[in-house]
XYZ file of C-alpha atoms in Angstrom:
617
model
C 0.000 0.000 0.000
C 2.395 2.346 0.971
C 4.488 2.198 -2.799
C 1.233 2.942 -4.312
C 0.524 5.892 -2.146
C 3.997 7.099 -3.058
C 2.904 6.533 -6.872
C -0.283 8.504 -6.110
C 1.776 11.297 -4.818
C 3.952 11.082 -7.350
C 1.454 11.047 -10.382
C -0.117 14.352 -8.531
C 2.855 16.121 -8.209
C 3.265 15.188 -12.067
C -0.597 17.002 -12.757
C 1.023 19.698 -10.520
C 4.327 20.381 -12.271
C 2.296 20.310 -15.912
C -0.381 23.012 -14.832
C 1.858 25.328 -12.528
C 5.401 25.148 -14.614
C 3.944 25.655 -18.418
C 6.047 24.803 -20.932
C 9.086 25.007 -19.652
C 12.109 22.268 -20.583
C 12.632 21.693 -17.288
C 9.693 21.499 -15.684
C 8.649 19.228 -18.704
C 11.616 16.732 -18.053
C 11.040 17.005 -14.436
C 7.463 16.202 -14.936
C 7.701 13.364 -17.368
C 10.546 11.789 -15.263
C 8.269 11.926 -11.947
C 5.280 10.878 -14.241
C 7.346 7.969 -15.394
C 8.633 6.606 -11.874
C 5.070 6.865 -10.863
C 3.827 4.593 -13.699
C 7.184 2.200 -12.722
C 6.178 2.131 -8.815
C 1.943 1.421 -9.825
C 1.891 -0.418 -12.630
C 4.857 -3.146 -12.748
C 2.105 -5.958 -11.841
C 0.158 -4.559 -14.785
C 2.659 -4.348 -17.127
C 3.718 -7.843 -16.581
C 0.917 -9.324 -17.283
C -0.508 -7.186 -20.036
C 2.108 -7.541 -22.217
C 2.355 -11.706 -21.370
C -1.064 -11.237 -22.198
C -0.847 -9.633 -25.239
C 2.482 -12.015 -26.305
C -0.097 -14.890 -26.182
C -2.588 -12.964 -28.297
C -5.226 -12.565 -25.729
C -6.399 -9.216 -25.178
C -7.778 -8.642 -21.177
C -8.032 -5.796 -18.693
C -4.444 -5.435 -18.303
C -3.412 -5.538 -21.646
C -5.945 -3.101 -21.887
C -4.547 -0.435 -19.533
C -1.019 -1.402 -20.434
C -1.653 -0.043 -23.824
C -3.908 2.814 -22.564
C -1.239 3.957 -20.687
C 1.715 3.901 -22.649
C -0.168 5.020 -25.814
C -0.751 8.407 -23.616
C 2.583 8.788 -22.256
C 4.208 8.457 -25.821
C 1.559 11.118 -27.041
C 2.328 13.274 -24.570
C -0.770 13.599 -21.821
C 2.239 11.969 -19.622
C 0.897 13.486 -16.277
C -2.549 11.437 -16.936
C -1.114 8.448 -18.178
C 0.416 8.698 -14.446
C -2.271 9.507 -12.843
C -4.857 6.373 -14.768
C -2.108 3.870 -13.805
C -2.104 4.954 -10.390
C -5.686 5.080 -9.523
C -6.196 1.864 -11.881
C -3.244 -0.221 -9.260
C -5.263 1.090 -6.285
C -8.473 0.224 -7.048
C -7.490 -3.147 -8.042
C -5.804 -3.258 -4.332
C -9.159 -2.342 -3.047
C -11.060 -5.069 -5.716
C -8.979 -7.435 -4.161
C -9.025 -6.688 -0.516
C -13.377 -6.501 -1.064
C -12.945 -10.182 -2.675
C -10.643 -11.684 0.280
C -13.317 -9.874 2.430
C -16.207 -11.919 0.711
C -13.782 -15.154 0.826
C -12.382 -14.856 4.682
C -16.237 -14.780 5.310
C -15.831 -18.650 5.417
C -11.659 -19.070 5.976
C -12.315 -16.973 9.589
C -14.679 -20.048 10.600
C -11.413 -22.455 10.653
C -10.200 -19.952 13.349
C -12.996 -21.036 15.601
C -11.661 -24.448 16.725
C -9.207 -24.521 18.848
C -5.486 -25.441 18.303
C -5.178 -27.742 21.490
C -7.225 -30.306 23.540
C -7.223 -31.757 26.864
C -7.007 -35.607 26.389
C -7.591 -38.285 28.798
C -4.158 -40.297 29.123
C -3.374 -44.003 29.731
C -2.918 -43.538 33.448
C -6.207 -41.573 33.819
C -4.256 -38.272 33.984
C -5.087 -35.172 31.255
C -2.637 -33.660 28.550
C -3.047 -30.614 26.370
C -1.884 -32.101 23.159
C -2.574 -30.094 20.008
C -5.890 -31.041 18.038
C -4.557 -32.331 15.103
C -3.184 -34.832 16.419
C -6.002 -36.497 18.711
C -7.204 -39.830 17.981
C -10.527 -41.404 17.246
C -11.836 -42.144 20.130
C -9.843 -40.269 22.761
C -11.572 -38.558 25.411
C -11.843 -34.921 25.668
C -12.521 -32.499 28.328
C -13.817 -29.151 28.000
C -14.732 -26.583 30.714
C -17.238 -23.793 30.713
C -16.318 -21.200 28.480
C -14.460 -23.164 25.553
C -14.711 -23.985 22.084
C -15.062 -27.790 21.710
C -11.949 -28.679 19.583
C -13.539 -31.779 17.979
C -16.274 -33.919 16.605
C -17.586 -36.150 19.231
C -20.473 -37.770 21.548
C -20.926 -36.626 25.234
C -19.982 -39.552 27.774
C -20.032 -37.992 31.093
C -21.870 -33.900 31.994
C -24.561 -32.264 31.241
C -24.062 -28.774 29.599
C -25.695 -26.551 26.922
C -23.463 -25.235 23.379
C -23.656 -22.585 21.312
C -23.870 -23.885 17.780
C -24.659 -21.143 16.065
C -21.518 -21.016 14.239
C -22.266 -24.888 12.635
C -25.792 -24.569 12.434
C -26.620 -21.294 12.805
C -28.924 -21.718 15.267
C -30.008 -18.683 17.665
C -30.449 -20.443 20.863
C -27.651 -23.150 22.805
C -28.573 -26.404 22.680
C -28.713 -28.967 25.816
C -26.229 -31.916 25.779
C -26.012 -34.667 27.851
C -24.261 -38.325 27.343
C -25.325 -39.443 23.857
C -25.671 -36.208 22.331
C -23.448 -35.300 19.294
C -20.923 -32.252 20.058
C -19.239 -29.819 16.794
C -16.068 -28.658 16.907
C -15.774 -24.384 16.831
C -18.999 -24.662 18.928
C -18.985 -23.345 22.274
C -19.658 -24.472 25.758
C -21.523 -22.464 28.353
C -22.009 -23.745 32.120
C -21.246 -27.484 32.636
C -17.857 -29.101 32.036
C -18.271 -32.112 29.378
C -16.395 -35.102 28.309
C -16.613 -36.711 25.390
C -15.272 -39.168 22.525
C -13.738 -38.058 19.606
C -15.702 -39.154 16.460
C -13.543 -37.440 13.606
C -10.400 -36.373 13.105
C -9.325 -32.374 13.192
C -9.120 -32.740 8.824
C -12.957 -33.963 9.309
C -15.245 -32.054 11.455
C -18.262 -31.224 10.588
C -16.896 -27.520 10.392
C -13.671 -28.573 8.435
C -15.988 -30.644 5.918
C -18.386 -27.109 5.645
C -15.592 -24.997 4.751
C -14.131 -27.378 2.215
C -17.447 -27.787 0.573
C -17.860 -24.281 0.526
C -14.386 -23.481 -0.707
C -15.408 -26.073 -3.631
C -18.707 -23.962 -4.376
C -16.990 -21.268 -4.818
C -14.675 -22.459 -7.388
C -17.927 -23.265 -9.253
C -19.366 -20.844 -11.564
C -22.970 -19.500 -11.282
C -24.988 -19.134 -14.603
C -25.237 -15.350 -14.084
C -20.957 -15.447 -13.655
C -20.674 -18.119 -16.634
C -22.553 -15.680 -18.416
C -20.493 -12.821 -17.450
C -17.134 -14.729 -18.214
C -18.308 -15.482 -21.716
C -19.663 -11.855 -22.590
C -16.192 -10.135 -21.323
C -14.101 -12.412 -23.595
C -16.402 -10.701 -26.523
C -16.264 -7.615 -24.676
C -12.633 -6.535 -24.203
C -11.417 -7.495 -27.757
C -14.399 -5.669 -29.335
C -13.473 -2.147 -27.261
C -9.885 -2.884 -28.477
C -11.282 -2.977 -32.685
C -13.225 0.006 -31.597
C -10.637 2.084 -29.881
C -8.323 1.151 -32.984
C -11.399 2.505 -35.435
C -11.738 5.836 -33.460
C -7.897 6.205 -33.802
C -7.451 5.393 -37.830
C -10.737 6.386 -38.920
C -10.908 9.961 -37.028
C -8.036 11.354 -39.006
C -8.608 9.170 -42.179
C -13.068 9.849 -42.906
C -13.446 12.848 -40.448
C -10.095 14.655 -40.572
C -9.232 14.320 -37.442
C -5.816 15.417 -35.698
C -3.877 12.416 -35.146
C -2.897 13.005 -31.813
C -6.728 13.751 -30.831
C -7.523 11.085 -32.536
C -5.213 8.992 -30.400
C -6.162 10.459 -27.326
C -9.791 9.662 -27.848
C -8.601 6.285 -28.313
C -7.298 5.587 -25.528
C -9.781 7.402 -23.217
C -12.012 4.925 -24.848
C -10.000 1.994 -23.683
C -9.879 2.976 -20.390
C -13.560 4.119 -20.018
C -14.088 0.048 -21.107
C -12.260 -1.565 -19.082
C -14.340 -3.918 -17.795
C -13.173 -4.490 -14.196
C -16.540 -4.119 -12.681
C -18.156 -6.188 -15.001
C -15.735 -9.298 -14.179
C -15.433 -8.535 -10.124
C -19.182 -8.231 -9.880
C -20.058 -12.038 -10.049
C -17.400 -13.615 -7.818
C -17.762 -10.926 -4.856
C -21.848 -11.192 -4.879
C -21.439 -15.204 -5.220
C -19.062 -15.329 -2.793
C -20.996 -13.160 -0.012
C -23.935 -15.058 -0.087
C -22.373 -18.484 0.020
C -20.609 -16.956 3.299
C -23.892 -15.395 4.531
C -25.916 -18.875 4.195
C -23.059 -20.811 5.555
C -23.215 -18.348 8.764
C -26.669 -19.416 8.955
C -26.600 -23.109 9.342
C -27.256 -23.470 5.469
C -24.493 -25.417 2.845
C -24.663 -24.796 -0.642
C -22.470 -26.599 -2.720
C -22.073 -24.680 -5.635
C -23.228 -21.068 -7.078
C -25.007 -22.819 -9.482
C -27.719 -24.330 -6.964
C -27.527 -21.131 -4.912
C -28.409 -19.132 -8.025
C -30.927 -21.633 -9.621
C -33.030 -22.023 -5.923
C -35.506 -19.165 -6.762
C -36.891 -20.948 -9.580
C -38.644 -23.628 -7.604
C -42.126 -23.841 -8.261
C -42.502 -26.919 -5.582
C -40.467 -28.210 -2.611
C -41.366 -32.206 -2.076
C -41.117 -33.031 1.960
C -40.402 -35.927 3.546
C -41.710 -36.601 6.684
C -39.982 -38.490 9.397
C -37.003 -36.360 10.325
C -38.236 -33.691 8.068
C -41.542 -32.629 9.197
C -41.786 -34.234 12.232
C -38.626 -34.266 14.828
C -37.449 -37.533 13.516
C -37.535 -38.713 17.554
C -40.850 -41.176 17.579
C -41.776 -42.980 20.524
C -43.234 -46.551 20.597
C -46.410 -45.535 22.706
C -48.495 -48.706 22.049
C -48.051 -52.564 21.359
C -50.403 -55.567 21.493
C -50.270 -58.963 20.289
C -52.385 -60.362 17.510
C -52.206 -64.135 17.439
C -51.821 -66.391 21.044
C -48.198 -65.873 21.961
C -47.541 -63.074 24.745
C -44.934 -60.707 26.130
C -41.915 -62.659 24.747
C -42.542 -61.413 21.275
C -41.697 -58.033 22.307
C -37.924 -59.609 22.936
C -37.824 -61.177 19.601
C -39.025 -57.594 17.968
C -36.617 -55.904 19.470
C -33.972 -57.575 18.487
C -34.646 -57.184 15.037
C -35.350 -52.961 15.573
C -31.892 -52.610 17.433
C -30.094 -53.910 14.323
C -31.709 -50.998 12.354
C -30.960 -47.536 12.263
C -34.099 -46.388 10.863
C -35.998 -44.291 13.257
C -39.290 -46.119 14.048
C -36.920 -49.407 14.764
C -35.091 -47.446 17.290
C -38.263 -46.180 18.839
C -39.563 -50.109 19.047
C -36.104 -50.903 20.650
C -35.927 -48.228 23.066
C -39.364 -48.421 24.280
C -39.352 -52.199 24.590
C -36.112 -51.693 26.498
C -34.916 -55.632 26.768
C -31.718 -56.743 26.170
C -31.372 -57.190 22.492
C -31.137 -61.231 21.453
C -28.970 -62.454 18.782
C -30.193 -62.237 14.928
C -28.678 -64.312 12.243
C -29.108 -63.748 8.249
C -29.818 -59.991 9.167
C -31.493 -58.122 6.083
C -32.398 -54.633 5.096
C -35.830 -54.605 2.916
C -35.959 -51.026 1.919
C -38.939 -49.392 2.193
C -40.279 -52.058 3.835
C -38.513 -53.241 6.981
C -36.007 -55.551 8.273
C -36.034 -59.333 8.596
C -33.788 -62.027 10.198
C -33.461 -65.189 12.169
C -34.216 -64.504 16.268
C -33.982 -68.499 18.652
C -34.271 -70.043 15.281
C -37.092 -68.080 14.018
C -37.493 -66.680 10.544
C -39.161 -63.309 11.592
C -39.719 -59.767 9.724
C -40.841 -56.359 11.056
C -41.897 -54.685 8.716
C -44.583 -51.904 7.575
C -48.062 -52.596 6.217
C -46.799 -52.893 2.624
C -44.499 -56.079 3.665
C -47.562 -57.749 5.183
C -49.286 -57.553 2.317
C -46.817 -58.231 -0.280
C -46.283 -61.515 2.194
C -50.093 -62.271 1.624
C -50.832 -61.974 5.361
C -53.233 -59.718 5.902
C -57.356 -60.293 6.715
C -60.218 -58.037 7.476
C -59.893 -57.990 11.335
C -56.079 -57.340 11.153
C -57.318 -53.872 8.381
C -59.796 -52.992 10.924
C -57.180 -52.747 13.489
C -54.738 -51.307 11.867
C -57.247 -48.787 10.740
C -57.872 -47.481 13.977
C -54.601 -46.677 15.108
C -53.557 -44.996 11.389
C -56.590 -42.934 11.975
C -54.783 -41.624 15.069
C -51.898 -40.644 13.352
C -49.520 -43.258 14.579
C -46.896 -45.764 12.406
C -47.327 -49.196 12.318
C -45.135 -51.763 12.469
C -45.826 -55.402 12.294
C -43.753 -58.526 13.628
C -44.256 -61.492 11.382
C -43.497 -65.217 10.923
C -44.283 -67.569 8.164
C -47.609 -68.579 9.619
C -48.857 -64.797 10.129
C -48.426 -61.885 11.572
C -47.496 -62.124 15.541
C -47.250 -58.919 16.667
C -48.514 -54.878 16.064
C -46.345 -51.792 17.320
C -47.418 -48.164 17.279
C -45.050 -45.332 17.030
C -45.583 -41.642 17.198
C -43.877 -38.994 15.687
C -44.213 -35.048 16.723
C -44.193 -32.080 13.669
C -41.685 -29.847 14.716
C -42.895 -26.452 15.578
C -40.889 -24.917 12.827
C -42.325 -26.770 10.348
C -45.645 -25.194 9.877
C -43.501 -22.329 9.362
C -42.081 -23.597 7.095
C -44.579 -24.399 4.993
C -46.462 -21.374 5.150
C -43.517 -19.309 4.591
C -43.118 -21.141 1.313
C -46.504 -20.706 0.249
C -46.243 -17.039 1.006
C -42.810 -17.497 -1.654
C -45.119 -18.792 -4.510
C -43.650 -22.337 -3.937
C -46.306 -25.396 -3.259
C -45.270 -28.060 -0.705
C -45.708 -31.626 -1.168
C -45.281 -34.799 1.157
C -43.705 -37.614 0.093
C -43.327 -40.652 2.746
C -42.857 -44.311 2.780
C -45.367 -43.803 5.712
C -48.732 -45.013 5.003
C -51.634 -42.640 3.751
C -53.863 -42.196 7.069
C -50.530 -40.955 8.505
C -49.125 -39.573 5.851
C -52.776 -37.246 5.878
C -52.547 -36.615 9.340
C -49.240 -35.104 9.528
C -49.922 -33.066 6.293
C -52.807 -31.445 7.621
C -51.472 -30.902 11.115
C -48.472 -29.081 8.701
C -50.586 -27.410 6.399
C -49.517 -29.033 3.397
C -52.429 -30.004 1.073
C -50.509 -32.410 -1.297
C -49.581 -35.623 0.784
C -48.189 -38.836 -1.396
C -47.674 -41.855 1.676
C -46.627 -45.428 1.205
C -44.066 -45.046 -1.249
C -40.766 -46.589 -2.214
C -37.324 -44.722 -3.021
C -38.484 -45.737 -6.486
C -42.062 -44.184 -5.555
C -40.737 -41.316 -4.999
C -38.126 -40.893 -7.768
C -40.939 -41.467 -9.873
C -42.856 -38.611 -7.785
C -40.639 -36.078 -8.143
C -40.212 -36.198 -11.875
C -44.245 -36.313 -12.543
C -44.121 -32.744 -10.124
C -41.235 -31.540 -12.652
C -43.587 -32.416 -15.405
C -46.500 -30.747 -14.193
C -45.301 -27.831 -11.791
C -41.881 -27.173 -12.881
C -38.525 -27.227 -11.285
C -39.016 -28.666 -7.904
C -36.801 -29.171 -4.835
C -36.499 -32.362 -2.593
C -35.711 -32.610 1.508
C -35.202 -35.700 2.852
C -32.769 -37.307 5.447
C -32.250 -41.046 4.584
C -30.955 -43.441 2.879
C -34.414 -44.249 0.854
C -34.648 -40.383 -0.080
C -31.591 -40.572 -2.134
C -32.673 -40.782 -5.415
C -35.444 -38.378 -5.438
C -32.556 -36.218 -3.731
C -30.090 -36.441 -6.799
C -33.009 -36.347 -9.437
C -34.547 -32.717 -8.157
C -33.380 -29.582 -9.434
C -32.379 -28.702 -5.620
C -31.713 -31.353 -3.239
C -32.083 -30.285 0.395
C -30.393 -32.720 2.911
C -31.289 -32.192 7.099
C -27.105 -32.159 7.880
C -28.022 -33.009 12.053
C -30.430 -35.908 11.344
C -29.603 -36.934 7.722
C -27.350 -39.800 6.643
C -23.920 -39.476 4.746
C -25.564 -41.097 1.533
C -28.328 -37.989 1.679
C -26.045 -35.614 2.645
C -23.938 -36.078 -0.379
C -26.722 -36.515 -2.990
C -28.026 -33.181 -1.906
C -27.231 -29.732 -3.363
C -27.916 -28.119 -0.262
C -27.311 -29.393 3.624
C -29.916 -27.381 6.337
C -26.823 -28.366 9.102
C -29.570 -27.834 12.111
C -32.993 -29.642 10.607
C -34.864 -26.761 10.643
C -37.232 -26.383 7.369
C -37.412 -22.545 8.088
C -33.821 -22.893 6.144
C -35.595 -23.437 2.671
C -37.610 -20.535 2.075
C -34.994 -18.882 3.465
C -32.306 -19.920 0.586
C -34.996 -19.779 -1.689
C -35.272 -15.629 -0.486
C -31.581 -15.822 -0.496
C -31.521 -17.046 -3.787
C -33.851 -14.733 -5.111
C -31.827 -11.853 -3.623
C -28.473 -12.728 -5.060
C -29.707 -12.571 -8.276
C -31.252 -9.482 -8.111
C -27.938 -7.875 -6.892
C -25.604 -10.107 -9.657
C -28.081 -8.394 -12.450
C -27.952 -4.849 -10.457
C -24.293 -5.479 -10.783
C -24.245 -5.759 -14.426
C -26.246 -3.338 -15.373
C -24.502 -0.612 -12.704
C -21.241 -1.266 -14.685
C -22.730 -1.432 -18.101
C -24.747 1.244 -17.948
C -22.065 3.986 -16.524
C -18.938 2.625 -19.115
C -22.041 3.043 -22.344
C -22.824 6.589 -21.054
C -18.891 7.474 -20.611
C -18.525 5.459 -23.680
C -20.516 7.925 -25.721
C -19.194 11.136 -24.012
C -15.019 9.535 -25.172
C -16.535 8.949 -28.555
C -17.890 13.014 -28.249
C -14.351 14.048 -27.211
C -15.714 15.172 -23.977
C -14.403 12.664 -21.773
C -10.775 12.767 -20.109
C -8.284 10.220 -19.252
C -9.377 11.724 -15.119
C -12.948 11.404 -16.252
C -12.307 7.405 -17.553
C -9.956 6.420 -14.670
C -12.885 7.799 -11.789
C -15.817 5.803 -13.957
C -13.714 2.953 -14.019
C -12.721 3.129 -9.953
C -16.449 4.097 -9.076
C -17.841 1.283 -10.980
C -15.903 -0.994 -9.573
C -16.413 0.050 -6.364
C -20.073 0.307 -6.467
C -20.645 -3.318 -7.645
C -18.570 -4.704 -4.965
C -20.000 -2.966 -2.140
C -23.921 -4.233 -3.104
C -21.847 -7.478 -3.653
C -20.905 -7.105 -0.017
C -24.262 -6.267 1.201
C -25.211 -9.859 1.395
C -23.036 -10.535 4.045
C -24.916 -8.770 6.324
C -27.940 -11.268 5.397
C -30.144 -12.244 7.634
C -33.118 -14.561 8.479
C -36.759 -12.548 6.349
């Protein structure tokens, strides 16, 4: 900074010498030597790659000003060429500093874990040892006050974290043993111990800024667009400048040197600085403003491309509803009693679905051994419990298995109409048992929903649950569109009959079974606290706290970059064609060029910048 203040200085004290001196030869040596060292301080950078630009036949910004400037100092207007190349060097510096602004947005959240942790040792003692190099598994201590330095699951304390910097929500969440701690998140009145379940490299936090970093090496179709039009651009203002220069003096009978002049006022007047920094800077902020908010967009494409969603297909469990159910009834349904609860349990605790680890938990025995384990997805699991071929499974497995009757519909009837999920335990001679779980809609969800009504966008459920449900859930949410008992294939096939009749349409889900539909929407929104790897990574967009209020919100987001990328472009288009026309008049100076070129550029980039300050509405 401080060699391109001196060029500043310099270049004025060139303006200075050429208005107070007159034409005298040594105030006109003096001034073109101090004009020339000012160019040499500013402008090296430029120079260097203008002219490896223009070895290699391409013809960009710098080349641009490199020729700008020289053509005026060899005609003569020596104290402006000084002047442009200065101003041009220091508003780059500021272009720059505005972009690592936009980028250290994200970089500054690798700052928020700490360096070292306090490990339990071997002989039960504790070590600071530095983070990095913790193991899986180690226990960690933290105290009241400090960042948690790791990934991991509370063993022993009770405490509550702020997590607002992972998942951007307002308000600390309670831990106890069991519960899943972030690293960079902060504890606030209980010590806590806990084991480490990733590796410094692959936090949560460490996998958000990489994924972000990624995204922003993507192009958005506004920037793509952008890129493409400037590689037309700058050549064309190049053939133009070079008309205005031969074809003043040779049709209009024009003085060469005004001619020139007016060429190269032209040149600098297009420069099209502001037209390339105004993409990356607005991209950038808002991937950094949804990240700050809990929200994980993996690319500038999907953050752009999110306000064209016409419809938003819902799952339910661990969507809608907290993804927590609770087994709150079971009965038998042929002659055997309370040991079939033990044989359905064992079954559930193998799964990780969550209405299997609602039946294990409430039936709280000791889980039995289960040979020739299977996954049936979308249906249940089955395997072999004391010798017995069992399944558990939902109401489409019992059928499929030819094993339902009229008394067994009536029943199950009853407790769909409540709202609950059924599960069934089954052998080969019928089916044995009947367990209902319950799941609670979050309270954010009917926010949710209405929120994206209010955006224009229609929700839609679409569950594996079955109908009666599926209805009951999607009324208690306020969704009017409710699709239940379907398969991953089910609701594949969904998702592409709403992009035939609605238009482009988003998908949330958590699980393995949502997947497909996941990949196959325009925008895939994954729950990041609930959701499984397999989502996760289909997904175009992670909601890192499960809250639903997350997708009208990057749909608003969305909506609002775009708005600024196309304020952008016509900001910087519309103030180089109006001192376009005035250089082609002859009324516009090199000064006049060099201060459109440094105030469009610095307009675009601070309404780029604008969105960092984004909020929630």
């Amino acid at each position: 900074m401080g060699r391109l203040a001196a060029a500043l200085a310099l270049a004025i004290a060139a303006e200075l010498l050429h208005f107070m001196a007159g034409d005298a030869l040594w105030s006109k040596s003096l001034g073109l030597a101090v004009a020339a060292l000012a160019i040499g301080l500013s402008g090296v950078e430029t120079y260097t790659q203008g002219f490896a630009a223009l070895r290699r036949g391409r013809l960009n910004i710098n080349a641009l000003m490199s020729v700008a400037v020289t053509g005026a100092f060899l005609i003569g207007q020596w104290p402006e060429a000084a002047m442009v190349m200065a101003l041009y060097a220091i508003a780059e510096l500021i272009e720059g500093r505005a972009a690592d602004r936009a980028r250290n947005a994200i970089a500054g959240l690798l700052a928020l874990a700490p360096e070292q942790a306090e490990v339990l040792q071997a002989d039960g003692s504790w070590r600071a040892q530095p983070a990095a190099e913790v193991a899986l598994d180690a226990v960690v201590r933290i105290r009241p006050g400090e960042r948690v330095p790791l990934d991991g699951v509370v063993t022993e304390g009770r405490s509550s974290i702020d997590q607002s910097p992972v998942t951007g929500e307002s308000l600390p969440v309670d831990k106890g043993p069991g519960d899943t701690v972030f690293a960079g998140t902060v504890n606030a009145e209980g010590a806590l111990q806990f084991r480490v379940t990733a590796a410094a490299g692959n936090t949560t936090l460490a996998r958000i800024i990489h994924a972000v970093e990624q995204a922003q090496a993507t192009r958005a179709p506004t920037q793509r667009f952008v890129d493409r039009f400037a590689a037309i651009y700058t050549p064309a203002v190049f053939v133009l400048a070079l008309a205005v220069a031969l074809g003043g003096p040779l049709l209009f009978g024009m003085a060469w040197l005004d001619a020139v002049y007016k060429a190269l006022v032209l040149l600098v007047v297009a420069c099209p600085c502001a037209l390339v920094i105004a993409t990356p800077v607005t991209v950038v902020s808002a991937l950094a403003a949804a990240a700050r908010r809990g929200i994980l967009v993996k690319g500038g494409s999907h953050l752009e491309n999110a306000r064209l969603l016409k419809a938003v297909a819902l799952d339910k469990t661990g969507t809608i509803t907290a993804g927590k159910p609770r087994l709150v009834h079971w009965e038998t349904v042929g002659a055997e009693g309370q040991a079939l609860a033990g044989l359905a349990a064992a079954l559930a605790a193998r799964s990780d679905h969550p209405v299997s680890r609602a039946i294990a938990q409430g039936i709280g025995a000791a889980p039995l051994p289960v040979d020739d384990f299977r996954a049936l997805p979308g249906r249940g699991v089955q395997g072999r419990v004391d010798g017995r071929e069992l399944v558990l499974g939902n109401h489409r497995l019992v059928e499929e298995r030819g094993q339902c009757n009229a008394a067994l519909e009536a029943l199950l009837r009853t407790h769909e109409a409540q709202g609950r999920t059924l599960t069934l335990l089954a052998d080969a001679g019928g089916v044995l048992a009947l367990f209902a779980v319950a799941d609670t809609i979050k309270d954010s969800s009917r926010e949710a929903v209405a929120e994206l009504q209010r955006l224009g966008v229609v929700p839609v459920m679409l569950t594996g649950d079955n109908r009666a449900t599926a209805e009951t859930v999607a009324r208690d949410a306020g969704i009017a569109e409710v699709q239940g008992n379907l398969l991953p294939e089910d609701k594949l096939a969904a998702i592409e009959a709403l992009q035939q009749r609605m238009g482009p349409t988003g998908m949330t889900g958590d699980g393995i079974n949502d997947a497909p539909a996941l990949a196959r929407a325009e925008i895939g929104f994954a729950m990041g606290g609930a959701g499984t790897d397999v989502a996760m990574e289909a997904a175009d967009v992670v909601i890192m706290n499960d809250d639903l209020r997350r997708i009208p919100e990057t749909i608003r987001l969305s909506r609002r970059t775009h708005a600024v990328l196309w304020q952008n472009i016509v900001l910087a288009l519309g103030i180089k064609s109006v001192f376009m026309v005035l250089a082609l008049l002859g009324t516009a100076t090199m000064w006049m060029a060099v201060f459109a070129d440094m105030g469009a550029t610095l307009l675009v980039v601070a309404n780029g910048l604008r969105l960092l300050r984004a909020r929630a509405g």
